[in-house]
CSV table of C-alpha atoms in Angstrom, one decimal:
chain,number,residue,atom,x,y,z
F,4,MET,CA,17.5,-91.6,52.9
F,5,GLY,CA,17.3,-91.6,49.0
F,6,LYS,CA,14.5,-90.3,47.1
F,7,THR,CA,11.7,-91.9,45.4
F,8,VAL,CA,9.9,-90.9,42.4
F,9,LEU,CA,6.6,-91.9,40.6
F,10,ILE,CA,6.5,-91.9,36.8
F,11,VAL,CA,2.8,-92.2,35.5
F,12,ASP,CA,2.5,-93.0,31.8
F,13,ASP,CA,0.3,-95.5,29.9
F,14,SER,CA,3.1,-95.8,27.6
F,15,ASN,CA,5.5,-98.6,29.1
F,16,THR,CA,8.1,-97.3,26.6
F,17,MET,CA,7.7,-93.9,27.9
F,18,ARG,CA,8.1,-94.9,31.7
F,19,LYS,CA,11.4,-96.7,30.6
F,20,ILE,CA,12.7,-93.8,28.6
F,21,VAL,CA,11.9,-91.1,31.6
F,22,SER,CA,13.8,-93.7,34.1
F,23,ARG,CA,16.9,-93.8,31.4
F,24,ALA,CA,16.8,-89.9,31.1
F,25,LEU,CA,16.9,-89.6,35.0
F,26,ARG,CA,19.7,-91.4,35.1
F,27,GLN,CA,21.2,-89.7,32.3
F,28,ALA,CA,20.6,-86.4,33.9
F,29,GLY,CA,22.4,-87.5,37.3
F,30,ILE,CA,19.3,-87.3,39.1
F,31,ASP,CA,19.9,-90.2,41.4
F,32,PHE,CA,16.5,-91.5,43.2
F,33,SER,CA,17.0,-94.8,45.3
F,34,THR,CA,13.1,-96.1,44.0
F,35,ILE,CA,11.3,-95.5,40.8
F,36,LEU,CA,7.9,-96.3,41.1
F,37,GLU,CA,5.7,-96.8,38.0
F,38,ALA,CA,1.8,-96.5,37.3
F,39,GLY,CA,-0.1,-96.6,34.1
F,40,ASP,CA,-2.7,-94.2,34.3
F,41,GLY,CA,-4.0,-91.6,37.3
F,42,GLN,CA,-6.0,-94.3,38.9
F,43,GLU,CA,-3.3,-96.7,39.6
F,44,ALA,CA,-0.9,-93.8,40.5
F,45,LEU,CA,-3.5,-92.7,43.3
F,46,GLY,CA,-3.1,-96.4,44.6
F,47,VAL,CA,0.9,-96.1,44.5
F,48,LEU,CA,0.5,-93.0,46.4
F,49,GLU,CA,-1.5,-94.6,49.1
F,50,ALA,CA,0.9,-97.4,49.7
F,51,ASN,CA,4.3,-95.6,49.4
F,52,GLN,CA,6.1,-92.4,50.2
F,53,VAL,CA,6.8,-90.5,47.2
F,54,ASP,CA,9.3,-87.4,46.9
F,55,VAL,CA,8.4,-86.1,43.5
F,56,ILE,CA,5.8,-87.4,40.7
F,57,LEU,CA,6.3,-87.2,36.9
F,58,SER,CA,2.9,-87.4,34.8
F,59,ASP,CA,1.5,-87.9,31.7
F,60,ILE,CA,-1.6,-85.9,30.8
F,61,ASN,CA,-3.1,-88.0,27.8
F,62,MET,CA,-3.7,-91.4,29.6
F,63,PRO,CA,-6.9,-93.6,29.4
F,64,ASN,CA,-9.2,-94.6,32.2
F,65,MET,CA,-7.9,-91.3,34.6
F,66,ASN,CA,-6.1,-88.8,32.8
F,67,GLY,CA,-3.0,-86.6,34.0
F,68,LEU,CA,-5.6,-83.5,34.7
F,69,GLU,CA,-8.0,-85.9,36.7
F,70,PHE,CA,-5.3,-87.2,38.4
F,71,LEU,CA,-3.8,-83.7,39.4
F,72,LYS,CA,-7.4,-83.1,40.6
F,73,ALA,CA,-8.0,-86.0,42.8
F,74,LYS,CA,-4.6,-85.7,44.3
F,75,SER,CA,-5.2,-82.3,45.2
F,76,GLU,CA,-8.5,-83.1,47.1
F,77,ASN,CA,-6.5,-85.7,49.3
F,78,PRO,CA,-4.7,-83.7,52.3
F,79,ALA,CA,-2.4,-86.6,52.5
F,80,ILE,CA,-0.8,-86.5,49.3
F,81,LYS,CA,-1.4,-82.9,47.6
F,82,ASP,CA,1.6,-81.5,48.7
F,83,ILE,CA,4.0,-84.1,46.9
F,84,PRO,CA,5.6,-82.1,43.7
F,85,VAL,CA,4.1,-83.1,40.0
F,86,VAL,CA,6.0,-82.2,37.1
F,87,MET,CA,4.0,-82.9,33.7
F,88,ILE,CA,5.6,-84.9,31.0
F,89,SER,CA,3.5,-84.5,27.8
F,90,THR,CA,3.1,-83.8,24.2
F,91,GLU,CA,-0.1,-81.6,25.6
F,92,THR,CA,1.8,-78.1,25.6
F,93,GLY,CA,-0.9,-75.7,25.4
F,94,ALA,CA,-1.1,-72.7,27.7
F,95,ASP,CA,-4.7,-73.5,28.5
F,96,ILE,CA,-3.5,-77.2,29.5
F,97,ILE,CA,-0.5,-76.2,31.3
F,98,ASP,CA,-2.6,-73.6,33.2
F,99,GLU,CA,-5.1,-76.1,34.4
F,100,ALA,CA,-2.4,-78.5,35.5
F,101,LYS,CA,-0.8,-75.6,37.5
F,102,SER,CA,-4.2,-74.6,38.8
F,103,TYR,CA,-4.4,-78.4,40.5
F,104,GLY,CA,-0.7,-78.1,42.1
F,105,ALA,CA,1.3,-79.1,38.7
F,106,LYS,CA,4.9,-77.2,39.7
F,107,GLY,CA,6.3,-77.6,36.0
F,108,ALA,CA,5.5,-79.1,32.4
F,109,ILE,CA,8.3,-81.1,30.2
F,110,LYS,CA,7.4,-81.2,26.5
F,111,LYS,CA,7.8,-84.5,24.8
F,112,PRO,CA,10.4,-85.0,23.3
F,113,PHE,CA,12.4,-83.9,25.8
F,114,THR,CA,16.2,-84.5,26.7
F,115,PRO,CA,17.8,-85.4,30.2
F,116,ASP,CA,19.1,-82.0,30.2
F,117,LEU,CA,15.7,-80.4,30.0
F,118,ILE,CA,14.5,-83.0,33.0
F,119,ASN,CA,17.3,-82.1,35.0
F,120,GLU,CA,16.9,-78.2,34.6
F,121,THR,CA,13.3,-78.7,35.5
F,122,LEU,CA,13.2,-81.2,38.4
F,123,GLY,CA,16.8,-79.6,39.6
F,124,ALA,CA,14.6,-76.8,41.5
F,125,LEU,CA,12.3,-79.0,43.0
F,126,LEU,CA,14.4,-81.8,44.8
L,27,MET,CA,-1.0,-76.0,7.2
L,28,ASP,CA,1.9,-77.5,5.0
L,29,PHE,CA,2.0,-81.1,6.5
L,30,THR,CA,5.2,-81.8,4.1
L,31,LYS,CA,7.0,-79.4,6.0
L,32,ILE,CA,5.6,-80.1,9.4
L,33,ILE,CA,5.6,-83.8,9.7
L,34,PRO,CA,9.4,-83.8,8.8
L,35,GLU,CA,10.3,-81.4,11.5
L,36,ALA,CA,8.2,-82.8,14.3
L,37,THR,CA,9.8,-86.6,13.4
L,38,GLU,CA,13.4,-85.2,13.2
L,39,GLU,CA,13.3,-83.5,16.4
L,40,ILE,CA,11.8,-87.1,18.2
L,41,PHE,CA,14.6,-89.1,16.5
L,42,ALA,CA,17.4,-86.5,17.4
L,43,THR,CA,16.2,-85.9,21.4
L,44,MET,CA,14.9,-89.5,22.1
L,45,ILE,CA,15.9,-92.1,19.9
L,46,PHE,CA,19.5,-91.4,18.6
L,47,MET,CA,19.6,-92.5,15.3
L,48,GLU,CA,19.9,-90.6,11.9
L,49,VAL,CA,16.9,-90.1,10.1
L,50,THR,CA,16.4,-88.2,6.7
L,51,SER,CA,12.7,-87.2,5.2
L,52,ASP,CA,12.2,-87.8,1.7
L,53,PRO,CA,10.0,-85.6,-0.5
L,54,ALA,CA,6.4,-86.8,0.1
L,55,LEU,CA,5.0,-89.2,-2.3
L,56,ASP,CA,3.2,-88.6,-5.3
L,57,GLN,CA,1.9,-91.8,-6.2
L,58,LYS,CA,0.2,-92.9,-2.9
L,59,PRO,CA,-0.4,-97.0,-2.6
L,60,GLU,CA,-3.1,-98.0,-0.3
L,61,VAL,CA,-0.5,-100.9,0.8
L,62,LEU,CA,2.8,-99.6,1.9
L,63,GLY,CA,4.4,-102.9,2.5
L,64,CYS,CA,4.8,-102.5,6.2
L,65,HIS,CA,4.3,-104.8,9.2
L,66,ILE,CA,3.5,-102.4,12.0
L,67,SER,CA,1.4,-99.6,12.1
L,68,ALA,CA,0.9,-97.2,15.0
L,69,MET,CA,-1.8,-94.9,14.7
L,70,ILE,CA,-3.5,-91.9,16.4
L,71,GLY,CA,-6.8,-89.8,15.7
L,72,LEU,CA,-6.7,-85.8,15.8
L,73,SER,CA,-9.9,-83.9,16.3
L,74,GLY,CA,-11.0,-80.4,16.5
L,75,GLY,CA,-9.9,-78.0,13.9
L,76,LEU,CA,-9.4,-80.8,11.7
L,77,THR,CA,-10.4,-84.7,11.9
L,78,ALA,CA,-7.2,-86.9,11.1
L,79,MET,CA,-5.5,-89.9,11.7
L,80,LEU,CA,-1.6,-89.9,11.8
L,81,GLY,CA,-0.1,-93.2,11.3
L,82,ILE,CA,3.7,-94.5,11.3
L,83,HIS,CA,3.9,-97.9,9.2
L,84,CYS,CA,7.1,-99.6,9.4
L,85,PRO,CA,8.5,-103.2,7.9
L,86,GLU,CA,9.6,-105.1,10.8
L,87,GLN,CA,13.6,-104.8,10.8
L,88,VAL,CA,12.9,-100.6,11.1
L,89,GLY,CA,10.0,-100.8,13.5
L,90,LEU,CA,12.6,-103.1,15.8
L,91,ALA,CA,15.4,-100.8,15.2
L,92,ILE,CA,13.5,-97.8,16.0
L,93,ALA,CA,11.8,-99.2,19.2
L,94,GLY,CA,15.4,-100.6,20.1
L,95,GLY,CA,16.8,-97.2,19.6
L,96,MET,CA,14.0,-95.7,22.1
L,97,LEU,CA,14.5,-98.2,24.6
L,98,GLY,CA,18.3,-98.5,24.8
L,99,MET,CA,18.4,-102.1,23.9
L,100,GLU,CA,18.3,-104.9,20.9
L,101,LEU,CA,15.1,-106.2,19.9
L,102,ASP,CA,14.4,-109.2,17.9
L,103,GLU,CA,10.8,-109.6,17.6
L,104,VAL,CA,7.7,-107.7,17.4
L,105,ASP,CA,6.1,-107.7,21.1
L,106,ALA,CA,4.1,-105.4,23.0
L,107,ASP,CA,7.1,-103.2,23.6
L,108,VAL,CA,8.0,-102.5,20.2
L,109,LYS,CA,4.1,-101.6,19.5
L,110,ASP,CA,4.2,-99.6,22.2
L,111,ALA,CA,7.2,-97.4,21.4
L,112,LEU,CA,5.6,-96.8,18.0
L,113,GLY,CA,2.5,-95.5,19.5
L,114,GLU,CA,4.4,-93.0,21.5
L,115,ILE,CA,6.3,-91.7,18.3
L,116,ALA,CA,2.7,-91.4,16.7
L,117,ASN,CA,1.7,-89.7,19.8
L,118,MET,CA,4.9,-87.6,19.7
L,119,VAL,CA,4.6,-86.6,16.1
L,120,ALA,CA,0.6,-85.8,16.6
L,121,GLY,CA,1.9,-83.4,19.5
L,122,GLY,CA,4.3,-81.7,17.4
L,123,ILE,CA,1.7,-81.1,14.6
L,124,LYS,CA,-0.7,-79.8,17.5
L,125,GLU,CA,1.8,-77.5,18.3
L,126,ARG,CA,2.8,-76.0,15.0
L,127,LEU,CA,-0.8,-75.9,13.8
L,128,ARG,CA,-1.6,-73.9,17.2
L,129,ASP,CA,0.3,-70.9,15.6
L,130,GLU,CA,-2.1,-71.4,12.5
L,131,ASN,CA,-5.1,-70.9,15.0
L,132,ILE,CA,-6.1,-74.5,14.7
L,133,ASP,CA,-6.8,-76.0,17.7
L,134,LEU,CA,-6.6,-79.9,18.1
L,135,GLU,CA,-7.4,-82.6,20.7
L,136,LEU,CA,-5.2,-86.1,20.6
L,137,ALA,CA,-6.2,-89.4,21.2
L,138,ILE,CA,-4.9,-92.3,22.6
L,139,PRO,CA,-2.4,-94.0,20.3
L,140,THR,CA,-3.0,-97.9,19.0
L,141,ALA,CA,-0.7,-100.4,17.4
L,142,VAL,CA,-1.2,-103.2,15.2
L,143,ALA,CA,1.2,-105.9,13.4
L,144,GLY,CA,0.6,-108.0,10.7
L,145,LYS,CA,1.6,-109.3,7.2
L,146,SER,CA,-1.8,-108.1,5.4
L,147,TYR,CA,-3.7,-105.1,6.4
L,148,THR,CA,-5.0,-102.0,5.2
L,149,ILE,CA,-5.9,-99.0,6.8
L,150,SER,CA,-9.1,-96.8,5.5
L,151,ALA,CA,-9.8,-93.5,6.0
L,152,PRO,CA,-13.4,-91.7,5.1
L,153,LYS,CA,-13.7,-90.8,1.4
L,154,GLY,CA,-12.8,-87.2,0.7
L,155,SER,CA,-10.0,-87.5,3.0
L,156,ASN,CA,-6.6,-85.4,1.8
L,157,ARG,CA,-3.7,-87.9,2.2
L,158,VAL,CA,0.1,-87.0,2.5
L,159,VAL,CA,2.5,-89.5,3.0
L,160,ILE,CA,6.4,-89.0,3.6
L,161,PRO,CA,9.2,-91.6,3.5
L,162,PHE,CA,11.8,-91.6,5.9
L,163,THR,CA,15.0,-93.3,5.5
L,164,LEU,CA,17.2,-94.9,8.4
L,165,GLU,CA,19.9,-97.0,7.9
L,166,GLN,CA,17.9,-100.1,8.3
L,167,GLY,CA,15.5,-99.2,5.8
L,168,GLN,CA,12.6,-97.0,5.2
L,169,PHE,CA,9.4,-96.1,6.8
L,170,PHE,CA,6.5,-93.9,6.4
L,171,ILE,CA,4.4,-91.4,8.2
L,172,GLU,CA,1.0,-90.7,6.7
L,173,ILE,CA,-1.6,-88.4,7.7
L,174,LYS,CA,-5.6,-88.8,6.4
L,175,TYR,CA,-7.3,-85.6,7.1
L,176,HIS,CA,-10.5,-83.2,6.5
L,177,LEU,CA,-10.6,-79.5,7.7
L,178,ASN,CA,-13.9,-79.1,10.1
């Protein structure tokens, strides 16, 4: 059975770019789900089986760190791996994301190769 | 903190990795007109070590070409996707500035980008702000990246 990825970003454009980069990287997900912020992502995770999450940090309503924290407190979804994709690359923010369970971080702008390298180890 | 160097570096990196269009930066404008003759602008606020507004300003055809390059499709009207794409460029340029200024011990926070489209608007900054405007040239024409800032 194919794998499912959830892309969380408030920018519709960036969600499309990440989807395209996954295809260009040769990572074959059978289903690509999208959410516009952390709150919406939690709703998607309640209703779907997801294998990996790619999440922005800087988002309205519920940002990426708040999303990670909420996810880490829910036993049903806390073990789904998350990779942050963000312009936020400060060690303090990445360390905070990792403390809530993030498995890696990709800086925007990014290349398909970088996506492949980061996700390859998780899939 | 040399924005005439930082902004071209950050912008050229974005165009090379995610937009796949050749862009060249021109020298910063000496004369900085309030109205840049553009029809689409995306802006993002920065705060912390400095308070700033960074904007990307494009004529319609240039904005459509840039957004089309990002999305991998031809676009013929300025819609929410075009404004969203330019907002993401503003976000990534601001992220590049944040990363580079961290090396100078200036910490910044980024706001959420916003975009406007129209035929007659001006964008104002508080009096006394410093202002740097960098023109960039693409095959489709010229666009501008502007930062208005003051140190805290």
